[in-house]
PDB file of C-alpha atoms and ligand atoms in Angstrom:
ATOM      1  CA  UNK A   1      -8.679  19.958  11.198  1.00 29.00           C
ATOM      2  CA  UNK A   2      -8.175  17.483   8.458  1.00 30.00           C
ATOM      3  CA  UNK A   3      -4.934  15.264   8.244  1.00 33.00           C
ATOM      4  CA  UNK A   4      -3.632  12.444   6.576  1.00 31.00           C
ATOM      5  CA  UNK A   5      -1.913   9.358   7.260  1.00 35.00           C
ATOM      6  CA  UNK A   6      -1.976   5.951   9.227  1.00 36.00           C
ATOM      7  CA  UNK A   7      -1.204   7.340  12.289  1.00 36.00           C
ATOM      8  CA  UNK A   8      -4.056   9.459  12.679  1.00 34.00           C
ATOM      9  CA  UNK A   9      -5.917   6.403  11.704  1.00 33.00           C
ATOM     10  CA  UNK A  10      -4.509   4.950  15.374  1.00 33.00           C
ATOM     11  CA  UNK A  11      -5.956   8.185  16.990  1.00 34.00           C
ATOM     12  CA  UNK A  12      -9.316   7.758  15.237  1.00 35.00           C
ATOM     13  CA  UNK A  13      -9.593   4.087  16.412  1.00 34.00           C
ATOM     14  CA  UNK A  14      -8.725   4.464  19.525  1.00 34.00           C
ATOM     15  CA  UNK A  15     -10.431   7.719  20.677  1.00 35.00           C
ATOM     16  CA  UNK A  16     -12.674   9.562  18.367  1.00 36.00           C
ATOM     17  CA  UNK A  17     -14.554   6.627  16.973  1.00 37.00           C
ATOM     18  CA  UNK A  18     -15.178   5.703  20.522  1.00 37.00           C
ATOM     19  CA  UNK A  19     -16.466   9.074  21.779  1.00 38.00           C
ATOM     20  CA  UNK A  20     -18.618   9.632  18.579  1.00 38.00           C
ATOM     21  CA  UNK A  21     -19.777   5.959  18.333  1.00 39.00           C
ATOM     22  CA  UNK A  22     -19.717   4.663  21.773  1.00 38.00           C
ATOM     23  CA  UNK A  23     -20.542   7.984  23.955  1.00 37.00           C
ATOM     24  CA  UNK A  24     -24.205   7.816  22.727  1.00 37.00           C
ATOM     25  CA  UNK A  25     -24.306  10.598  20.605  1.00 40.00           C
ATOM     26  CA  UNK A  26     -26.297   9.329  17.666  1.00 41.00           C
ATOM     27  CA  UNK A  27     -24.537   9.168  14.494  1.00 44.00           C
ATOM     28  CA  UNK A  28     -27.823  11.270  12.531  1.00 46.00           C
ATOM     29  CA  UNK A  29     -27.481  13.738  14.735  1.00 44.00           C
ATOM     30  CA  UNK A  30     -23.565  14.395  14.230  1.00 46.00           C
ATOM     31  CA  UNK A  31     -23.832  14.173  10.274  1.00 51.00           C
ATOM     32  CA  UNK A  32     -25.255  17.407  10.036  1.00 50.00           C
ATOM     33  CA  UNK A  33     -22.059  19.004  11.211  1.00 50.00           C
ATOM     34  CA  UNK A  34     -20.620  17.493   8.486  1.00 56.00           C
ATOM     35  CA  UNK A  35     -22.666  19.160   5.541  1.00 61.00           C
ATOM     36  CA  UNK A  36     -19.692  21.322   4.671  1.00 61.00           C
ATOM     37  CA  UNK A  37     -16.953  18.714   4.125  1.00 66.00           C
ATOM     38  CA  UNK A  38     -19.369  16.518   2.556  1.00 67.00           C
ATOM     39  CA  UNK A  39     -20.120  18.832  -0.644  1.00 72.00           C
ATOM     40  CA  UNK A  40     -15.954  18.867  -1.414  1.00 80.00           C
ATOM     41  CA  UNK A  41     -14.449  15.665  -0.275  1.00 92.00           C
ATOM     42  CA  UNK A  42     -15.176  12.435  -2.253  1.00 97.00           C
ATOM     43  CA  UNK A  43     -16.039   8.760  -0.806  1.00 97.00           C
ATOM     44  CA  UNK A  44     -13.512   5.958  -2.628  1.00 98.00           C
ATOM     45  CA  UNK A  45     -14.739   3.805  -4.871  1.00 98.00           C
ATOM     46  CA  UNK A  46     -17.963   1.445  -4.146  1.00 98.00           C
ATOM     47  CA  UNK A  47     -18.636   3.052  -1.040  1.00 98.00           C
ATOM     48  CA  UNK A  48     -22.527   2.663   0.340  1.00 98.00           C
ATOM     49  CA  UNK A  49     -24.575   5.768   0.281  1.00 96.00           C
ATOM     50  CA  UNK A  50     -25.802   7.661   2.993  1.00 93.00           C
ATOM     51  CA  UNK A  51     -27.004   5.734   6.198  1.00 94.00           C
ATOM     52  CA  UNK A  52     -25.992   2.185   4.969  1.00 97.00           C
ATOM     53  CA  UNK A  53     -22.268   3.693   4.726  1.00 97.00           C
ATOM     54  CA  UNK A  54     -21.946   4.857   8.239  1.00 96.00           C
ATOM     55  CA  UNK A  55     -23.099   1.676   9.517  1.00 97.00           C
ATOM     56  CA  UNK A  56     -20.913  -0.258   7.508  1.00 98.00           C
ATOM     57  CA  UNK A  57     -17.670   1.563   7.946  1.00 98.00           C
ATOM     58  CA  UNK A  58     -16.063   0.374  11.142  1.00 98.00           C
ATOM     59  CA  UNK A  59     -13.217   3.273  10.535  1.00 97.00           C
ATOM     60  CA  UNK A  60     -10.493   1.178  10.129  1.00 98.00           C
ATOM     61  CA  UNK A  61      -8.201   2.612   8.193  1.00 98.00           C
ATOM     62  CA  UNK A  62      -7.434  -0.252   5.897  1.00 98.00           C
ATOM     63  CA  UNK A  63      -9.037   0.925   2.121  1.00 98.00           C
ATOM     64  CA  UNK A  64      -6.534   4.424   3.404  1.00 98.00           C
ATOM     65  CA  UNK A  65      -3.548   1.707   3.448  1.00 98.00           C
ATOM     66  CA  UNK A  66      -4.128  -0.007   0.864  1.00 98.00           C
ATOM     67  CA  UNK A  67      -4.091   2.983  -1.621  1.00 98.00           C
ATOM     68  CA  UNK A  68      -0.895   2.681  -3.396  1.00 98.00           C
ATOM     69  CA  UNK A  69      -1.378   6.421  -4.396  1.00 98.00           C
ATOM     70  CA  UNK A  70      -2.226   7.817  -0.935  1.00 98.00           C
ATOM     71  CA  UNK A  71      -5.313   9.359  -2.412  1.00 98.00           C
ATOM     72  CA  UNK A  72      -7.326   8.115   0.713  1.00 98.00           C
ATOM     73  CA  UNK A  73      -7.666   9.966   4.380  1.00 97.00           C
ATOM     74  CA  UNK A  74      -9.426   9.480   7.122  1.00 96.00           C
ATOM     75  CA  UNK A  75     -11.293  12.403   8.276  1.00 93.00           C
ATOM     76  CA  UNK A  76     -10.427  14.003  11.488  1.00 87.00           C
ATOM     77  CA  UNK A  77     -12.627  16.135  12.912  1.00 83.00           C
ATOM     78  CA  UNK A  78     -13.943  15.477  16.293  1.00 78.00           C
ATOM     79  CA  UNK A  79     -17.775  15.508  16.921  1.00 82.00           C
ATOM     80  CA  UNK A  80     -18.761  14.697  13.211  1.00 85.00           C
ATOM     81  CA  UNK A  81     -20.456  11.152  12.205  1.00 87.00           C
ATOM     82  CA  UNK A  82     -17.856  11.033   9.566  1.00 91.00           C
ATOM     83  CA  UNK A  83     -14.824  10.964  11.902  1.00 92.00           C
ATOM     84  CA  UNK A  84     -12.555   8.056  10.874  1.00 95.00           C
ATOM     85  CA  UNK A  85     -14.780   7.231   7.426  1.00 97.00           C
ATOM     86  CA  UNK A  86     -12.420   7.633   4.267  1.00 98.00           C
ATOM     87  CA  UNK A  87     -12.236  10.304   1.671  1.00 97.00           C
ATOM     88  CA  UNK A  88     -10.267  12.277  -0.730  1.00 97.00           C
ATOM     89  CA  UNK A  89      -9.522  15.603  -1.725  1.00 97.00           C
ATOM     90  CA  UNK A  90      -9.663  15.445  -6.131  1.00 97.00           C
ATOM     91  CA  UNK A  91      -7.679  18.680  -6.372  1.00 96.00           C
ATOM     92  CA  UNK A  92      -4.433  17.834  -4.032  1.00 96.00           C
ATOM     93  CA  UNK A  93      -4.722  13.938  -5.248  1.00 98.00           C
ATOM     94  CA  UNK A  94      -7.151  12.101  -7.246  1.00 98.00           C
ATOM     95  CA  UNK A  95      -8.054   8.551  -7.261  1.00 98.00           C
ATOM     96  CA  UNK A  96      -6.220   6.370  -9.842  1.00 98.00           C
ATOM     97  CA  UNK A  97      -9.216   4.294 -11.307  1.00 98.00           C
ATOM     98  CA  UNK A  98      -6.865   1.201 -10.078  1.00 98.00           C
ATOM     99  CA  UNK A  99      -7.571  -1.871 -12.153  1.00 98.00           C
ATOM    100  CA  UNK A 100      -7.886  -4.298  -9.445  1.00 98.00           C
ATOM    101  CA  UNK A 101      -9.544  -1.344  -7.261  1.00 98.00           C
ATOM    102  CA  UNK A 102      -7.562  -2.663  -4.138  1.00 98.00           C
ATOM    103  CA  UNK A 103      -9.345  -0.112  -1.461  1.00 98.00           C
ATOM    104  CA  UNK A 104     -12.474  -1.860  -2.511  1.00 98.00           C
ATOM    105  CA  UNK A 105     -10.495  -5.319  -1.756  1.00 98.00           C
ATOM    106  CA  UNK A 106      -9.062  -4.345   1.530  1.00 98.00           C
ATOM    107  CA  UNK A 107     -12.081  -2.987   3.066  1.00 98.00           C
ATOM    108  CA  UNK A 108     -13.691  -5.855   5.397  1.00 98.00           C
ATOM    109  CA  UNK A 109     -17.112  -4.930   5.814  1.00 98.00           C
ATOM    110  CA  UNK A 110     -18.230  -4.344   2.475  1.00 98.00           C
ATOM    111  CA  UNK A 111     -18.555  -0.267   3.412  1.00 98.00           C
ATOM    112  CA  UNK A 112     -16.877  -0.007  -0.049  1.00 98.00           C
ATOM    113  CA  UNK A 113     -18.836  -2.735  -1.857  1.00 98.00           C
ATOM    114  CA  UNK A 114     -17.214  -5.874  -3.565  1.00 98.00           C
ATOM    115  CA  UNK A 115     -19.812  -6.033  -5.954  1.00 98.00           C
ATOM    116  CA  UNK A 116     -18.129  -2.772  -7.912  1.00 98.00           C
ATOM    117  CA  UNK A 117     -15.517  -5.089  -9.846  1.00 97.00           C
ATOM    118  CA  UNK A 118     -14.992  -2.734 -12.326  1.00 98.00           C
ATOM    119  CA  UNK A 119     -13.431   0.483 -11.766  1.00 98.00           C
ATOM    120  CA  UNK A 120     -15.498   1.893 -14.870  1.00 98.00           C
ATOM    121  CA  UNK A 121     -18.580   1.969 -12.924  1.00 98.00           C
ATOM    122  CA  UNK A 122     -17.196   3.141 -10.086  1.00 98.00           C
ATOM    123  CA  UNK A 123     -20.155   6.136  -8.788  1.00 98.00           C
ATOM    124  CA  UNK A 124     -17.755   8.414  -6.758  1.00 98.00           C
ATOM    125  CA  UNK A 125     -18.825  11.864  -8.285  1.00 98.00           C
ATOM    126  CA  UNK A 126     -19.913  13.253 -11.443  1.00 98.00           C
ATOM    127  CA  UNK A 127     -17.457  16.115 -12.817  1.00 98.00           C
ATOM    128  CA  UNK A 128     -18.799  19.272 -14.484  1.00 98.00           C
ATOM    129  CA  UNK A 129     -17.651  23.069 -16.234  1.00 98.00           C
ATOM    130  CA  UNK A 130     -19.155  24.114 -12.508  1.00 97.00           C
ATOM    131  CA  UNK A 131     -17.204  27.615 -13.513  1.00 98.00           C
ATOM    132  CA  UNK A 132     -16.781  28.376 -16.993  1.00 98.00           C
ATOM    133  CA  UNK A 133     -15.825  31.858 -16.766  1.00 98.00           C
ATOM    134  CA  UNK A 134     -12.621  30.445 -15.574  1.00 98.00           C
ATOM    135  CA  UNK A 135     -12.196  28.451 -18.016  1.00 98.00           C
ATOM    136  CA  UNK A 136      -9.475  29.252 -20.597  1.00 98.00           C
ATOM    137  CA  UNK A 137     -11.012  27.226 -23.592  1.00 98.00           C
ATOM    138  CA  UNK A 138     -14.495  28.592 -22.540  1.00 98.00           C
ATOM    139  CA  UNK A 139     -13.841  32.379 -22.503  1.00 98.00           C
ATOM    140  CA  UNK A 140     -11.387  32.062 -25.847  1.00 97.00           C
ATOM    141  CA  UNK A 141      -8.034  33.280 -23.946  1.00 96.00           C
ATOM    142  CA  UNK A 142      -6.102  30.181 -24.641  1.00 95.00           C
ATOM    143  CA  UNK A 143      -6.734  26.640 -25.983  1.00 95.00           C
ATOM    144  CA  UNK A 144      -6.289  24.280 -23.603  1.00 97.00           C
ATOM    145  CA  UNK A 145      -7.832  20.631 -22.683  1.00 98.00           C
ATOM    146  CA  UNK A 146      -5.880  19.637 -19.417  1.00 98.00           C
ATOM    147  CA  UNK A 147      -9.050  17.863 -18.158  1.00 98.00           C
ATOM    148  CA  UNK A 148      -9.776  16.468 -21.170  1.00 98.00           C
ATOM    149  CA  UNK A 149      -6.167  14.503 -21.447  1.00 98.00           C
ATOM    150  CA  UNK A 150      -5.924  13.940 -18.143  1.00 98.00           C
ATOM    151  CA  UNK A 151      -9.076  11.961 -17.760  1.00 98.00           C
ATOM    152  CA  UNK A 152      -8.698   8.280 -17.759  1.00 98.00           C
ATOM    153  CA  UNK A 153     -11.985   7.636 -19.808  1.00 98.00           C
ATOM    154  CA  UNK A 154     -11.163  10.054 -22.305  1.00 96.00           C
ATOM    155  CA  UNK A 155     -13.140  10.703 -25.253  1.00 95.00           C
ATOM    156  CA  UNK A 156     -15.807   8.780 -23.060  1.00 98.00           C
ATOM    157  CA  UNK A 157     -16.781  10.133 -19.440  1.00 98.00           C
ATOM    158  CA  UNK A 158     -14.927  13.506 -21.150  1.00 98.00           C
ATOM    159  CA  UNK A 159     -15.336  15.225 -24.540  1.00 98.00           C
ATOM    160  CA  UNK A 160     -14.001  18.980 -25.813  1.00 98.00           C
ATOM    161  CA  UNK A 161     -17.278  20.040 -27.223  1.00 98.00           C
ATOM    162  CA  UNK A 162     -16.656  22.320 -30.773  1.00 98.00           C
ATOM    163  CA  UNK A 163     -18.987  25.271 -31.266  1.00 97.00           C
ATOM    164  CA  UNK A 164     -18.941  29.196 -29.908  1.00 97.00           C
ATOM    165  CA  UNK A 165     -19.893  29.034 -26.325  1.00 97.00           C
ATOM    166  CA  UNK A 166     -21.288  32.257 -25.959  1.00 95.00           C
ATOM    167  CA  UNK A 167     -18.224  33.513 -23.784  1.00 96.00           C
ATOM    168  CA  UNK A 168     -15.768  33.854 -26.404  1.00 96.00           C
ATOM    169  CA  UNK A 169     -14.549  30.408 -26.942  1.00 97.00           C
ATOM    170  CA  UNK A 170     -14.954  27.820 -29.257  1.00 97.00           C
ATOM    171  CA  UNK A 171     -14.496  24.621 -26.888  1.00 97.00           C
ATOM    172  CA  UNK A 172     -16.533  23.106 -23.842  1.00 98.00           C
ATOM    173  CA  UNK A 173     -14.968  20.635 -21.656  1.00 98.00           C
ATOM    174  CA  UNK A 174     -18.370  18.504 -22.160  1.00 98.00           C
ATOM    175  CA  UNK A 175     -18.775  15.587 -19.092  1.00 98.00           C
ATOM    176  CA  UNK A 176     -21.118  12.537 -19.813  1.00 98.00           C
ATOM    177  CA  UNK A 177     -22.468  12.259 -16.036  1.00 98.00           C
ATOM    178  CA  UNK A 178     -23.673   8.187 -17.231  1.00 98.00           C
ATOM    179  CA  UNK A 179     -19.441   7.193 -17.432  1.00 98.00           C
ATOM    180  CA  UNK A 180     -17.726   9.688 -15.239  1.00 98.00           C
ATOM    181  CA  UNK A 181     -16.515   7.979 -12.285  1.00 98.00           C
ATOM    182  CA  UNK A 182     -16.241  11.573  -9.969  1.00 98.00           C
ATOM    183  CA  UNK A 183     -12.192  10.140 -10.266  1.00 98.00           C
ATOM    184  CA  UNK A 184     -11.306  13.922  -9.834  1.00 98.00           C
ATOM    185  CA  UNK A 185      -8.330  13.519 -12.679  1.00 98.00           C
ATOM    186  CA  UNK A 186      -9.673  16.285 -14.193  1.00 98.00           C
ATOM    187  CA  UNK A 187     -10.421  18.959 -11.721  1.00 98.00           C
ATOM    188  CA  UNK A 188      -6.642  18.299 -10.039  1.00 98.00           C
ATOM    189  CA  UNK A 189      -4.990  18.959 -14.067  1.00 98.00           C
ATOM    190  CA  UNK A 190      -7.522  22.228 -14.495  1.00 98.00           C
ATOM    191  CA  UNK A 191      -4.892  24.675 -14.992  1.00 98.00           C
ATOM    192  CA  UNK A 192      -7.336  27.393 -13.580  1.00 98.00           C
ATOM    193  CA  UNK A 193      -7.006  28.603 -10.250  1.00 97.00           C
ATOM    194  CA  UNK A 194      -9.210  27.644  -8.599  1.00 97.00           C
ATOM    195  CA  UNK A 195     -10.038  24.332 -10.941  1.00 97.00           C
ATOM    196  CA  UNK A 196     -12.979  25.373 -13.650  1.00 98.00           C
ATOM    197  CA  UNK A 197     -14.069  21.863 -13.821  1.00 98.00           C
ATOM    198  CA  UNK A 198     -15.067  20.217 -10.383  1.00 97.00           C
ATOM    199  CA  UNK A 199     -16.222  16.733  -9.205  1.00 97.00           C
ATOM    200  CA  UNK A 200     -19.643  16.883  -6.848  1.00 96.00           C
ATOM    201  CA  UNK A 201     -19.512  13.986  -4.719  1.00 96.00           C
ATOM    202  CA  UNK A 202     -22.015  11.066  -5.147  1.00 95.00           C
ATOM    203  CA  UNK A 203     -22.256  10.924  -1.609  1.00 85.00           C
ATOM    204  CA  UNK A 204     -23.650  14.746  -0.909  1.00 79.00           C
ATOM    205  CA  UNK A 205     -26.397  14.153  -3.620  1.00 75.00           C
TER     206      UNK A 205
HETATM  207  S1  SF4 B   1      -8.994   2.900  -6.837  1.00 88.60           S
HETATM  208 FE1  SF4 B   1      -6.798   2.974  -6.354  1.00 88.60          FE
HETATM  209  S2  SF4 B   1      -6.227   5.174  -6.312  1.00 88.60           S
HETATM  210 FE2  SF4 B   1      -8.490   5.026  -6.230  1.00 88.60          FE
HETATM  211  S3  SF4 B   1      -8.895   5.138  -4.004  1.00 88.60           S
HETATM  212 FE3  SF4 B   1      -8.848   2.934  -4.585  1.00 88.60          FE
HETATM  213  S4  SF4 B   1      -6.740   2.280  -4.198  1.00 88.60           S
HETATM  214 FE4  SF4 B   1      -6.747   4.546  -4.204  1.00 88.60          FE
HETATM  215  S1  SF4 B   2     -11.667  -0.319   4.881  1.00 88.60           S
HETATM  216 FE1  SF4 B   2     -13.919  -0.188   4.840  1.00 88.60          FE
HETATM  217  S2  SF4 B   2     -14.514  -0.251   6.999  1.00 88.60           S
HETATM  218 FE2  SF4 B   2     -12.317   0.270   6.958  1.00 88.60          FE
HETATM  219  S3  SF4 B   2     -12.234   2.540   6.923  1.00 88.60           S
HETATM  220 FE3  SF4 B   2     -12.206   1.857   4.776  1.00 88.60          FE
HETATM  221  S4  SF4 B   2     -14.379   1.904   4.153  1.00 88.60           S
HETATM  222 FE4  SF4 B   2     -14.346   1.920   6.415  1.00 88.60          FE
HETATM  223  S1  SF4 B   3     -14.498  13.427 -16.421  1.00 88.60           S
HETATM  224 FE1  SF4 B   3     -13.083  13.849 -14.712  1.00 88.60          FE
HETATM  225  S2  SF4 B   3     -13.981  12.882 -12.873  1.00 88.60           S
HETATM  226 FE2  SF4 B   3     -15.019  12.042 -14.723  1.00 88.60          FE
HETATM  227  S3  SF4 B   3     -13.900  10.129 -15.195  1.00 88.60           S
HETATM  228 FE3  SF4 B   3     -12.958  11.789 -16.426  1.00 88.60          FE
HETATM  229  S4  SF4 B   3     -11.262  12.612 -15.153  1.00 88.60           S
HETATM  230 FE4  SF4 B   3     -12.598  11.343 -13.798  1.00 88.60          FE
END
């Protein structure tokens, strides 16, 4: 079970991080029951990749508090390396692209790394048309470019690409993977149900 909120942060500290870190059950082993989660929820901004992440992030809850959007959670599940470790879910809320990126700032062992000044070149995910059928603009029912205003690098990381697409449409929500950030603006304003354009996280690469 996933939840959200400081609180649970308390519980992580002071009993799951200790039974997943400090009962001996190797963190590699544990990650692979975390394959599912990993290929939906995103990593915050300047987070390490893969190994160097887990030993890095001391689960403390702090990038999670520091959000002023409550984007950030700490996951939950017991028995998984990535109890405790931050994330967020880019339908239900996305990350902000915060100026002065203050989960970056807040976190104290460099898990999220300092060196990402910039919230431009933050590496989170890398958004995509994963499902054109469902989208509107694709197939030619309606015109619409939700993801394409909603996206805080517009006209940049995002572009509605003119030209028949083979599906009935004329436009293509069109994603340079070089300047999207995997922010996840877009795939929580696709009006499709479920979202047409989704973010794959950096960190299940
Ligand atoms: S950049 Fe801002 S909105 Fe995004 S996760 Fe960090 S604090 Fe939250
Ligand atoms: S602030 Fe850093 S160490 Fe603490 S939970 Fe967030 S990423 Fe991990
Ligand atoms: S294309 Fe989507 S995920 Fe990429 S920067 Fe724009 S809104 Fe964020």
């Amino acid at each position: 079970m996933i939840t959200k909120g400081i609180s649970r942060r308390r519980f992580v500290q002071t009993g799951l991080c200790g039974l997943a870190l400090g009962g001996g059950i190797g963190v590699s082993l544990l990650r692979d029951s975390s394959q599912v989660w990993a290929q939906t929820f995103i990593r915050p901004p300047g987070a390490l990749m893969g190994d160097p992440f887990y030993a890095a992030c001391i689960r403390c809850g702090l990038c999670v508090e520091a959000c002023p959007y409550e984007t950030l959670r700490l996951f939950d599940y017991v028995g998984s390396a990535d109890t405790g470790t931050p994330y967020f879910v880019a339908r239900e809320i996305p990350c902000e692209m915060c100026v002065d990126i203050p989960c970056v700032q807040a976190c104290p062992t460099g898990a999220l790394d300092p060196a990402l000044e910039d919230i431009k070149y933050a590496t989170m995910g890398v958004a995509s048309l994963s499902h054109p059928h469902l989208c509107n603009s694709y197939v030619g029912a309606a015109f619409c470019d939700s993801c394409f205003r909603a996206c805080p690098l517009q006209g940049e990381a995002i572009t509605m690409k003119v030209g028949a697409t083979g599906m009935g449409g004329m436009f293509t929500p069109t994603v340079d993977p070089d300047i999207c950030t995997g922010c996840g603006k877009c795939e929580q304003a696709c009006i499709a149900q479920p979202a047409a354009i989704r973010v794959s996280p950096s960190h299940a690469e």
